[in-house]
Short mmCIF file of C-alpha atoms in Angstrom, two decimals:
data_model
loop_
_atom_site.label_atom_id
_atom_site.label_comp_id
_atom_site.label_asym_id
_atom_site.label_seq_id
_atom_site.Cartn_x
_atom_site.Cartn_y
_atom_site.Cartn_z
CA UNK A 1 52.70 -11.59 -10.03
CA UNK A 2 52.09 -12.06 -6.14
CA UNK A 3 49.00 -13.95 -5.73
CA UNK A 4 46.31 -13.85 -3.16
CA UNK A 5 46.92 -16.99 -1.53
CA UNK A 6 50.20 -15.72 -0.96
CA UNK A 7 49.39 -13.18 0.43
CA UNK A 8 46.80 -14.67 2.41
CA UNK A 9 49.03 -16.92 4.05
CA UNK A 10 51.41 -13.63 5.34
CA UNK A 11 48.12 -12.48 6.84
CA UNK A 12 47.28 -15.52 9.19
CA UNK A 13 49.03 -13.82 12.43
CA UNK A 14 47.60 -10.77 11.94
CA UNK A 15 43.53 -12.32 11.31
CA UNK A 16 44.28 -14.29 14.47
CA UNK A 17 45.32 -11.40 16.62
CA UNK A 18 42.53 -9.02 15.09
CA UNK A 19 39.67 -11.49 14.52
CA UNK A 20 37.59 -9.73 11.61
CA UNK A 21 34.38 -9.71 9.90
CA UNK A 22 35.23 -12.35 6.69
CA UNK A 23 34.42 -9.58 4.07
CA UNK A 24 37.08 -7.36 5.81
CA UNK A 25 39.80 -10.04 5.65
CA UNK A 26 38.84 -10.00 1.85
CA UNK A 27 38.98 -6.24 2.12
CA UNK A 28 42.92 -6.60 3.31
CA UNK A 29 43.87 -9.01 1.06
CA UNK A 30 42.04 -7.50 -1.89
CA UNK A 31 43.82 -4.37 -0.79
CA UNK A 32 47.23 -5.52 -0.88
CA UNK A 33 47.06 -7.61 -3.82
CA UNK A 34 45.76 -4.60 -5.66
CA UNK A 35 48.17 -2.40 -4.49
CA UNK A 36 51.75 -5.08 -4.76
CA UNK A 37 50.38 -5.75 -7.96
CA UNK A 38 50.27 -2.03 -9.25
CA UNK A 39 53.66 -1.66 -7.93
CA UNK A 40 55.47 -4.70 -8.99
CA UNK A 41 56.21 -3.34 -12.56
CA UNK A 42 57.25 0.20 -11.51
CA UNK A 43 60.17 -1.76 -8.34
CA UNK A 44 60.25 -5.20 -9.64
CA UNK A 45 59.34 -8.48 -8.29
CA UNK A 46 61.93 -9.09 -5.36
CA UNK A 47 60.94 -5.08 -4.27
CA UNK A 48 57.40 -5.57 -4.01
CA UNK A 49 57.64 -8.39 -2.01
CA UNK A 50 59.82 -6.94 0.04
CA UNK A 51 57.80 -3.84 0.45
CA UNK A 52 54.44 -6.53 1.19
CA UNK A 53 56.26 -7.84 3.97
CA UNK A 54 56.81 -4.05 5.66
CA UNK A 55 52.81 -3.36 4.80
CA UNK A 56 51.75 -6.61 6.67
CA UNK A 57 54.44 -5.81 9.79
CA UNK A 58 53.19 -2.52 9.73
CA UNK A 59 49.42 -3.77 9.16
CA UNK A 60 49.97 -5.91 12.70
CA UNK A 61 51.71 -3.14 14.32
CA UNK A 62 48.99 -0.65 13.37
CA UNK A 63 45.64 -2.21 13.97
CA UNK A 64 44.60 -4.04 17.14
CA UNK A 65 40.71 -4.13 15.50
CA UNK A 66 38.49 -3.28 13.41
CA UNK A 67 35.36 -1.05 14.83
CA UNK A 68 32.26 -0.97 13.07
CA UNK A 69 29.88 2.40 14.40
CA UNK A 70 26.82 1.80 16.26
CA UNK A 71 25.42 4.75 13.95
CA UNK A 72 26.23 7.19 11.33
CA UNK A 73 24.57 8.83 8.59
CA UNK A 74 26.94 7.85 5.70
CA UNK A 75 29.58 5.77 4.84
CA UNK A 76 32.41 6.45 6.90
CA UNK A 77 36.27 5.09 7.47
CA UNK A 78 38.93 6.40 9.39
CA UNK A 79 42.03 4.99 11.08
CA UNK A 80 42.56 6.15 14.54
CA UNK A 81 46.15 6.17 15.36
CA UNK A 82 45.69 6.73 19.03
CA UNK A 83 42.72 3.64 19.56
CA UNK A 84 44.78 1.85 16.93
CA UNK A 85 41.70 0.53 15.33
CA UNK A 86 39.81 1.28 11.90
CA UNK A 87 36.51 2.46 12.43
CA UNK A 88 33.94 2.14 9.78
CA UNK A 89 30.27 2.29 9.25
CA UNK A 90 28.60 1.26 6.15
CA UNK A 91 25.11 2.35 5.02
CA UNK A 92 23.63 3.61 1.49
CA UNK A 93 24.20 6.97 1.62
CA UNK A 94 27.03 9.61 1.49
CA UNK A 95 27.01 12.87 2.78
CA UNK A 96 28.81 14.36 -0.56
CA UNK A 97 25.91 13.05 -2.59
CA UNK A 98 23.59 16.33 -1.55
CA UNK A 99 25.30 18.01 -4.02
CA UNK A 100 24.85 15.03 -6.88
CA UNK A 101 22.07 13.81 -9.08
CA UNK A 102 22.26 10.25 -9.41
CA UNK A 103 19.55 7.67 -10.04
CA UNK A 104 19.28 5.22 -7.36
CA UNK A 105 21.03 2.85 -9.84
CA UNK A 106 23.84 5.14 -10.06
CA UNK A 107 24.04 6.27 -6.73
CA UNK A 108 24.03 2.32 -5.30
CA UNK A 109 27.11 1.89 -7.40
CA UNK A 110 28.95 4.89 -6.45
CA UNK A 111 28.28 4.14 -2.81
CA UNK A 112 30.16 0.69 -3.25
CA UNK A 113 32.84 2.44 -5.20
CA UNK A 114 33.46 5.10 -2.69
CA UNK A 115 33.49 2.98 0.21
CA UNK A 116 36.04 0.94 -1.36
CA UNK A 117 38.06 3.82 -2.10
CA UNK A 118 37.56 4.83 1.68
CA UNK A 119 38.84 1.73 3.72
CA UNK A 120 41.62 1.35 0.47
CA UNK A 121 42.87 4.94 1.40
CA UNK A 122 43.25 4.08 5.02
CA UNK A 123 44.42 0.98 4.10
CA UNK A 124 47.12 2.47 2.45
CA UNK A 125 48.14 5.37 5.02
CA UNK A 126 48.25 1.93 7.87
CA UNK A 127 50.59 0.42 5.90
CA UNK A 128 53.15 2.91 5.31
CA UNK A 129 53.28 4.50 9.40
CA UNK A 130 56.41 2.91 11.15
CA UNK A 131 56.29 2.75 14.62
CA UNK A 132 59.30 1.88 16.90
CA UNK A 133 58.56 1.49 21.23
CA UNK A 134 54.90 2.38 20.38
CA UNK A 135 56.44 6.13 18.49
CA UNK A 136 56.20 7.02 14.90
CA UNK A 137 59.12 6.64 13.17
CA UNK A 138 58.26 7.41 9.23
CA UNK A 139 55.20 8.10 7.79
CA UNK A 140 55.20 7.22 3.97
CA UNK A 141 58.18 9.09 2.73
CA UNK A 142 58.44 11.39 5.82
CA UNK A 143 60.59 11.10 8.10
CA UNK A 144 61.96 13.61 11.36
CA UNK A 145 64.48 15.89 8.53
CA UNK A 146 66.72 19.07 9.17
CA UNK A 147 64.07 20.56 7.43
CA UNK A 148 61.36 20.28 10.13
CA UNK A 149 59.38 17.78 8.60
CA UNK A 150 57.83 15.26 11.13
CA UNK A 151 56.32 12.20 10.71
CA UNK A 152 53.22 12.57 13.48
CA UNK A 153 49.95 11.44 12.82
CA UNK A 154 47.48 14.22 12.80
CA UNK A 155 50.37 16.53 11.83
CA UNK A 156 51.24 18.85 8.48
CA UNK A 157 52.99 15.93 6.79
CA UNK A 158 50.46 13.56 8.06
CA UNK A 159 47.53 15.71 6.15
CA UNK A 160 49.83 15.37 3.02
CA UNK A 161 50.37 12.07 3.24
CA UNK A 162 46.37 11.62 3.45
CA UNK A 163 46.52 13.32 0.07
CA UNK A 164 48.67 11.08 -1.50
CA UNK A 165 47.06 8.12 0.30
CA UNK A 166 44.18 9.43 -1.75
CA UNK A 167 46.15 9.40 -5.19
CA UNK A 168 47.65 6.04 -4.89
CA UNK A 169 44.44 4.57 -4.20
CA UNK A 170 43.25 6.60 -7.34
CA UNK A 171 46.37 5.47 -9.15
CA UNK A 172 45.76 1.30 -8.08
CA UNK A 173 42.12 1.44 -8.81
CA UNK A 174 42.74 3.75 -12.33
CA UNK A 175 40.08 6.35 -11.35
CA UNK A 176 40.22 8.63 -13.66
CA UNK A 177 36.40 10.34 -13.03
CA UNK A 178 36.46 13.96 -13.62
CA UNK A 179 33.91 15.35 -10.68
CA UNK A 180 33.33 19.63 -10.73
CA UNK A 181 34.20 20.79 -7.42
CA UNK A 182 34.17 24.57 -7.08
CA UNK A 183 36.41 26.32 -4.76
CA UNK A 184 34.87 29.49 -4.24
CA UNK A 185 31.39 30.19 -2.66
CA UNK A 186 30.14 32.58 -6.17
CA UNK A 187 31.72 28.87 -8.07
CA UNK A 188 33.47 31.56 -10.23
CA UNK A 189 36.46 28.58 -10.45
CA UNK A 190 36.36 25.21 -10.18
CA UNK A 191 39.34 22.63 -9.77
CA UNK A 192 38.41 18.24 -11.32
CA UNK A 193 38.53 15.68 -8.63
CA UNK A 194 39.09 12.07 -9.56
CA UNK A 195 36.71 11.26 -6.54
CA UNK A 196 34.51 12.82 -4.54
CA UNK A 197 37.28 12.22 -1.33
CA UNK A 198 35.99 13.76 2.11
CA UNK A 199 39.31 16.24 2.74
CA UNK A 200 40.91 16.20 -0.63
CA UNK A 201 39.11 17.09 -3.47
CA UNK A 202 40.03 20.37 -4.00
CA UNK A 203 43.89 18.99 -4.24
CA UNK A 204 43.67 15.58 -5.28
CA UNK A 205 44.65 16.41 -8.87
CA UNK A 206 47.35 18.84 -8.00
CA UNK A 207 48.67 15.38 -6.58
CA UNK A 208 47.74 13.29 -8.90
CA UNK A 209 49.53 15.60 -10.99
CA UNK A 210 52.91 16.06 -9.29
CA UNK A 211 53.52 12.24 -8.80
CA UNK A 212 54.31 12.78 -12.74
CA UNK A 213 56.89 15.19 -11.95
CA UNK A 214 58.62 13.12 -9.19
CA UNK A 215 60.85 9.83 -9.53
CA UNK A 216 58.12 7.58 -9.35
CA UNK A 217 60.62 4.36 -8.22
CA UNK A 218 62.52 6.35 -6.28
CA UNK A 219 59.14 7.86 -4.84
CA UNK A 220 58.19 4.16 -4.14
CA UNK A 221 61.78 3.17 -2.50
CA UNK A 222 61.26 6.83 -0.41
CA UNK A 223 57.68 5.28 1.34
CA UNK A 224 59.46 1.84 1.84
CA UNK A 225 63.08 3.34 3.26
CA UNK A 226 62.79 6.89 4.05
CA UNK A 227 65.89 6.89 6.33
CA UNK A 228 67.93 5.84 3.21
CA UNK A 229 65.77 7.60 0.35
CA UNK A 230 63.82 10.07 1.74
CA UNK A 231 66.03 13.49 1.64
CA UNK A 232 66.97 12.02 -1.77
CA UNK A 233 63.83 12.05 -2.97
CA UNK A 234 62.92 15.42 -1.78
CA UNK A 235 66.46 17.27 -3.10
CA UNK A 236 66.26 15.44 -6.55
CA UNK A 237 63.08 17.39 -7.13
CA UNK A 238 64.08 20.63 -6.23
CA UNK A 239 67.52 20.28 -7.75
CA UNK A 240 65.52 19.90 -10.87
CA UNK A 241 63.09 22.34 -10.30
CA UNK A 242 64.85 25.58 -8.26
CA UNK A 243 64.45 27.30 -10.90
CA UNK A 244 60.68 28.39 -10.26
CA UNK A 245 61.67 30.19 -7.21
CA UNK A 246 65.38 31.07 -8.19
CA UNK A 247 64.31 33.04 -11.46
CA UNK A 248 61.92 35.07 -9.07
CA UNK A 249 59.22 35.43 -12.47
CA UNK A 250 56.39 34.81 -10.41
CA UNK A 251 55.12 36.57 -6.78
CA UNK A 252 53.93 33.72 -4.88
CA UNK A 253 51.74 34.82 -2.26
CA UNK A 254 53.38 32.06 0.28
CA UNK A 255 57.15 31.79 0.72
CA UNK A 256 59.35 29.32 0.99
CA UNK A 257 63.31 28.18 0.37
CA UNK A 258 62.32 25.40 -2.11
CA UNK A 259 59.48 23.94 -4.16
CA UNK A 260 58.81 20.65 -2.73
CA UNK A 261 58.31 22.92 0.70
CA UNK A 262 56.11 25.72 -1.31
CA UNK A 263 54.07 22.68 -2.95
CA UNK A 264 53.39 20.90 0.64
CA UNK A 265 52.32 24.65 1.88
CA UNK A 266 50.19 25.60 -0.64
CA UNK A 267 48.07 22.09 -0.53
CA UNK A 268 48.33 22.66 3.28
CA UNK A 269 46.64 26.11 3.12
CA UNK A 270 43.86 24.72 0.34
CA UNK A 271 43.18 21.39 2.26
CA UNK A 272 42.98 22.46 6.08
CA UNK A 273 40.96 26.02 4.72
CA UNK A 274 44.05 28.15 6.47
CA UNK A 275 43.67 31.52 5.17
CA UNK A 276 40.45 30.22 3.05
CA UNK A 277 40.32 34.07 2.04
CA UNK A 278 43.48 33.57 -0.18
CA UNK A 279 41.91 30.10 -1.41
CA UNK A 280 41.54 31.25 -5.17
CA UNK A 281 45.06 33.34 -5.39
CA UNK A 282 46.33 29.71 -3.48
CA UNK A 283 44.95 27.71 -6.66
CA UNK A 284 46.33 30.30 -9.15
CA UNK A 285 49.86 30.11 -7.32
CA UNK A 286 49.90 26.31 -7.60
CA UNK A 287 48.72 25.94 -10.94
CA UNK A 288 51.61 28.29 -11.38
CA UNK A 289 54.16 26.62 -9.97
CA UNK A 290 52.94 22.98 -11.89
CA UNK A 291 52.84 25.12 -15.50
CA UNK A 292 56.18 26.15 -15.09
CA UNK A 293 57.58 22.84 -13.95
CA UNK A 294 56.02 22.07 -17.28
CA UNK A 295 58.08 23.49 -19.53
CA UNK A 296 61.10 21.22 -18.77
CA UNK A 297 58.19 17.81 -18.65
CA UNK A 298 55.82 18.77 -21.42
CA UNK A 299 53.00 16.71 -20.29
CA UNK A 300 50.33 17.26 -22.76
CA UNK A 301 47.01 17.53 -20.49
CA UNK A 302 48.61 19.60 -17.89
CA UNK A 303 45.31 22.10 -17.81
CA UNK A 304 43.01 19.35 -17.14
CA UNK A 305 44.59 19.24 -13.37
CA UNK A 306 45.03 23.12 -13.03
CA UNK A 307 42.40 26.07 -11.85
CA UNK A 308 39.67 26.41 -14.35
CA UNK A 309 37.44 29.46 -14.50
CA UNK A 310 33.49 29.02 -14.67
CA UNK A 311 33.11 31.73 -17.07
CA UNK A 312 35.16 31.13 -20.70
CA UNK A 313 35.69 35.08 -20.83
CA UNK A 314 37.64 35.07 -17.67
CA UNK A 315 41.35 34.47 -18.39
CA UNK A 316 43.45 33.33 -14.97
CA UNK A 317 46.49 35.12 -14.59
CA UNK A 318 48.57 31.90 -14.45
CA UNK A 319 47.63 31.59 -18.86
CA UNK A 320 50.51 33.33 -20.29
CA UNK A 321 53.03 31.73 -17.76
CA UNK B 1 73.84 4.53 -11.66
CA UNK B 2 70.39 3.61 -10.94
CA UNK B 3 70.54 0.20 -10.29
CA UNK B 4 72.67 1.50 -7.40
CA UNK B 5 70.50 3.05 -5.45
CA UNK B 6 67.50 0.90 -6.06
CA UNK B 7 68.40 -2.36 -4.45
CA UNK B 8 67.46 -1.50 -0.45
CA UNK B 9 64.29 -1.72 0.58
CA UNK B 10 63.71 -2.57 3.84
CA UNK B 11 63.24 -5.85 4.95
CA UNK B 12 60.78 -7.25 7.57
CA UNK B 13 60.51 -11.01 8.31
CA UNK B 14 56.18 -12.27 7.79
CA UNK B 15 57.59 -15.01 5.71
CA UNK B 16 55.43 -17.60 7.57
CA UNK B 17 54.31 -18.50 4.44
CA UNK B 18 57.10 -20.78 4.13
CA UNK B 19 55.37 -23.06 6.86
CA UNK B 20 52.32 -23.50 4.71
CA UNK B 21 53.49 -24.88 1.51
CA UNK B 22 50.72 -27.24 1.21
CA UNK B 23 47.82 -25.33 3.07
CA UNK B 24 45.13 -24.09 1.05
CA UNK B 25 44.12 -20.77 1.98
CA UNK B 26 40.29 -22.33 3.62
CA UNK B 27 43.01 -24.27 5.94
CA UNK B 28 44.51 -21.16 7.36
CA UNK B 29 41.42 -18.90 7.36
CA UNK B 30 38.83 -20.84 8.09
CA UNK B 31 36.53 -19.14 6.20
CA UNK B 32 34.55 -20.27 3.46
CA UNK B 33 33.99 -16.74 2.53
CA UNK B 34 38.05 -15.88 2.01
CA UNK B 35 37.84 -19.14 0.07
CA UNK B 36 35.09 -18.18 -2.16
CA UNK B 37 37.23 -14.78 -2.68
CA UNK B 38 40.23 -15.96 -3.54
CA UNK B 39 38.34 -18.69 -5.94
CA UNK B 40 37.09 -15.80 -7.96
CA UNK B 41 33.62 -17.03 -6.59
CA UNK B 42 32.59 -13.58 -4.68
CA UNK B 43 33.95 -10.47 -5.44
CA UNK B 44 34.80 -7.15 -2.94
CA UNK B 45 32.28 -5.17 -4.51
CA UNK B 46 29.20 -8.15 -4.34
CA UNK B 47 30.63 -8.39 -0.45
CA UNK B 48 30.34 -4.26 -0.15
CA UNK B 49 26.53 -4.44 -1.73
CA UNK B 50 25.86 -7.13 0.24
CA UNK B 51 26.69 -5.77 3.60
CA UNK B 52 24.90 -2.04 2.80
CA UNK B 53 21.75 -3.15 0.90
CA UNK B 54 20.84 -6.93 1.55
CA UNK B 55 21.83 -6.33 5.26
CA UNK B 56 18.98 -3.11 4.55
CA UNK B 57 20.99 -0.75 6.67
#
């Protein structure tokens, strides 16, 4: 196991240079012992420290200071690339709550939860942005590709990245809540979110999900060396899973030469509301795509992170897939 | 086959540690509330309550 004081230690240069509040140099160190100490089993000891090392160069690289908000009305983080600072503001309420019915009991604790989960999800997108002469380089496992991926903040790849800076976070602190959000206006369909996240709630699960149908070492090694492991990452999971487009059973709405591509543009279209017309028939095609990936997997509560219909009598047309 | 490809990861030199061997963690902190934390004294979520509802923001 890598201990605190250990990691602690690693962190002196960067608490000199940024000088923060005490409870957020807890905040980093809590963060990346939770999060080497998740991943240690799944890369092994020598891996994860090696990987610690790249968050904490990356952590001094990334963040000149830490900005606390003269005002807001809810609990707010977010990482500006630009500013290179992590602004936050911390109060007891949450703008996502209007929609809740929590007793103040309840609601105090969720507020401490969620704000956790917050900083923890920036946390983890800072640590995994590589920058070389002051330019991205990689962001998690992307990386500038002959496919057009790119690794800019603020970018398409960046907004999936966010989404599976969401799901580790989810995955380290073993969330496993199971909040209604509905996708539609009428709430004829509804999709479970582990969290009530900001951006991501209507596709957390989908990710959540998929991480079980990707090399979850190699996905690890991908984030940590995406010159060396990125492309293999990508073309191991469509090698294995061509087939959904290739056997041409299904019409997806969107089009694209592989799935890892039609995955990334389907949460694309869902999270940034592009198209938000086609949102439902977007759902339907993804929970499409993850049912037939299924039959090769066989993961037994697949429907529990698919489209669900508010009325019983409604069958989606994804069932008989 | 595996083992193979699993062996890179990138390395980046923060291994001051090594320097410290026989620093306790208040030593290179300074901060008795670090200390208290990595004690098992305090814990993230006491800190979070304590900064949103005893601070009464």
């Amino acid at each position: 196991m890598i201990d605190k004081i250990l990691i602690t230690k690693k962190l002196e240069n960067f608490f000199i240079k940024t000088n923060p509040e005490s409870f957020l140099k807890v905040f980093v160190i809590s963060f990346l012992f939770d999060k080497t100490n998740y991943i240690e089993p799944i890369v092994g000891y020598e891996s994860a420290l090696n990987m610690l090392d790249k968050y904490i160069y990356n952590l001094e690289n990334n963040i000149k200071a830490f900005k606390k908000l003269d005002k807001y009305h809810s609990i707010y983080a977010k990482y500006d690339f630009k500013a290179k600072s992590l602004k936050y503001y911390m109060t007891n309420d949450y703008k996502k709550f209007k929609n809740t019915s929590l007793n103040s009991e309840q609601k105090k604790a969720f507020i401490i939860k969620e704000f956790k989960i917050m900083m923890y999800k920036e946390f983890e997108t800072i640590t995994n942005i590589y920058t070389f002469n002051g330019k991205i380089v990689s962001n998690s496992f992307y990386i500038e590709d002959r496919n057009g991926r790119y690794p800019d903040y603020d970018g398409d790849f960046s907004n999936i990245i966010d989404i599976f800076s969401d799901v580790e976070v989810c995955n380290i602190l073993k969330l496993n809540d199971r909040i209604k959000t509905y996708i539609d206006e009428n709430k004829n369909y509804f999709v479970y979110s582990t969290h009530i996240s900001q951006r991501n709630s209507e596709v957390i699960n989908y990710v959540l999900l998929w991480r079980n149908f990707l090399n979850n070492k190699l996905y690890y090694f991908a984030v940590n060396n995406p010159k060396k492991y990125s492309e293999k990452f990508i073309n191991e999971f469509n090698k294995e899973y061509e087939y959904i487009i290739s056997s041409g059973k299904y019409n997806f709405i969107l089009k694209n030469k592989d799935v890892f591509s039609l995955i990334e543009n389907y949460l694309l279209h869902i999270r940034n509301r592009i198209d938000i017309e086609n949102n439902i028939q977007y759902h339907q095609d993804l929970s499409v795509i993850f049912k037939m990936m299924n039959h090769k997997k066989h993961l037994t509560k697949l429907s529990e992170y698919l489209l669900h219909s508010s009325d019983s009598n409604n069958k989606l047309n994804y069932d008989k897939i | 086959m595996e083992k193979k490809f699993f062996v890179e990861t990138e390395q980046f030199d923060t291994n001051v540690a090594n320097n410290f061997n026989t620093t306790n963690p208040l030593q290179i902190t300074n901060d008795t509330l670090v200390n208290d934390f990595l004690n098992k004294t305090v814990s993230l979520e006491s800190l979070i309550e304590k900064e949103i509802y005893n601070n009464k923001l």
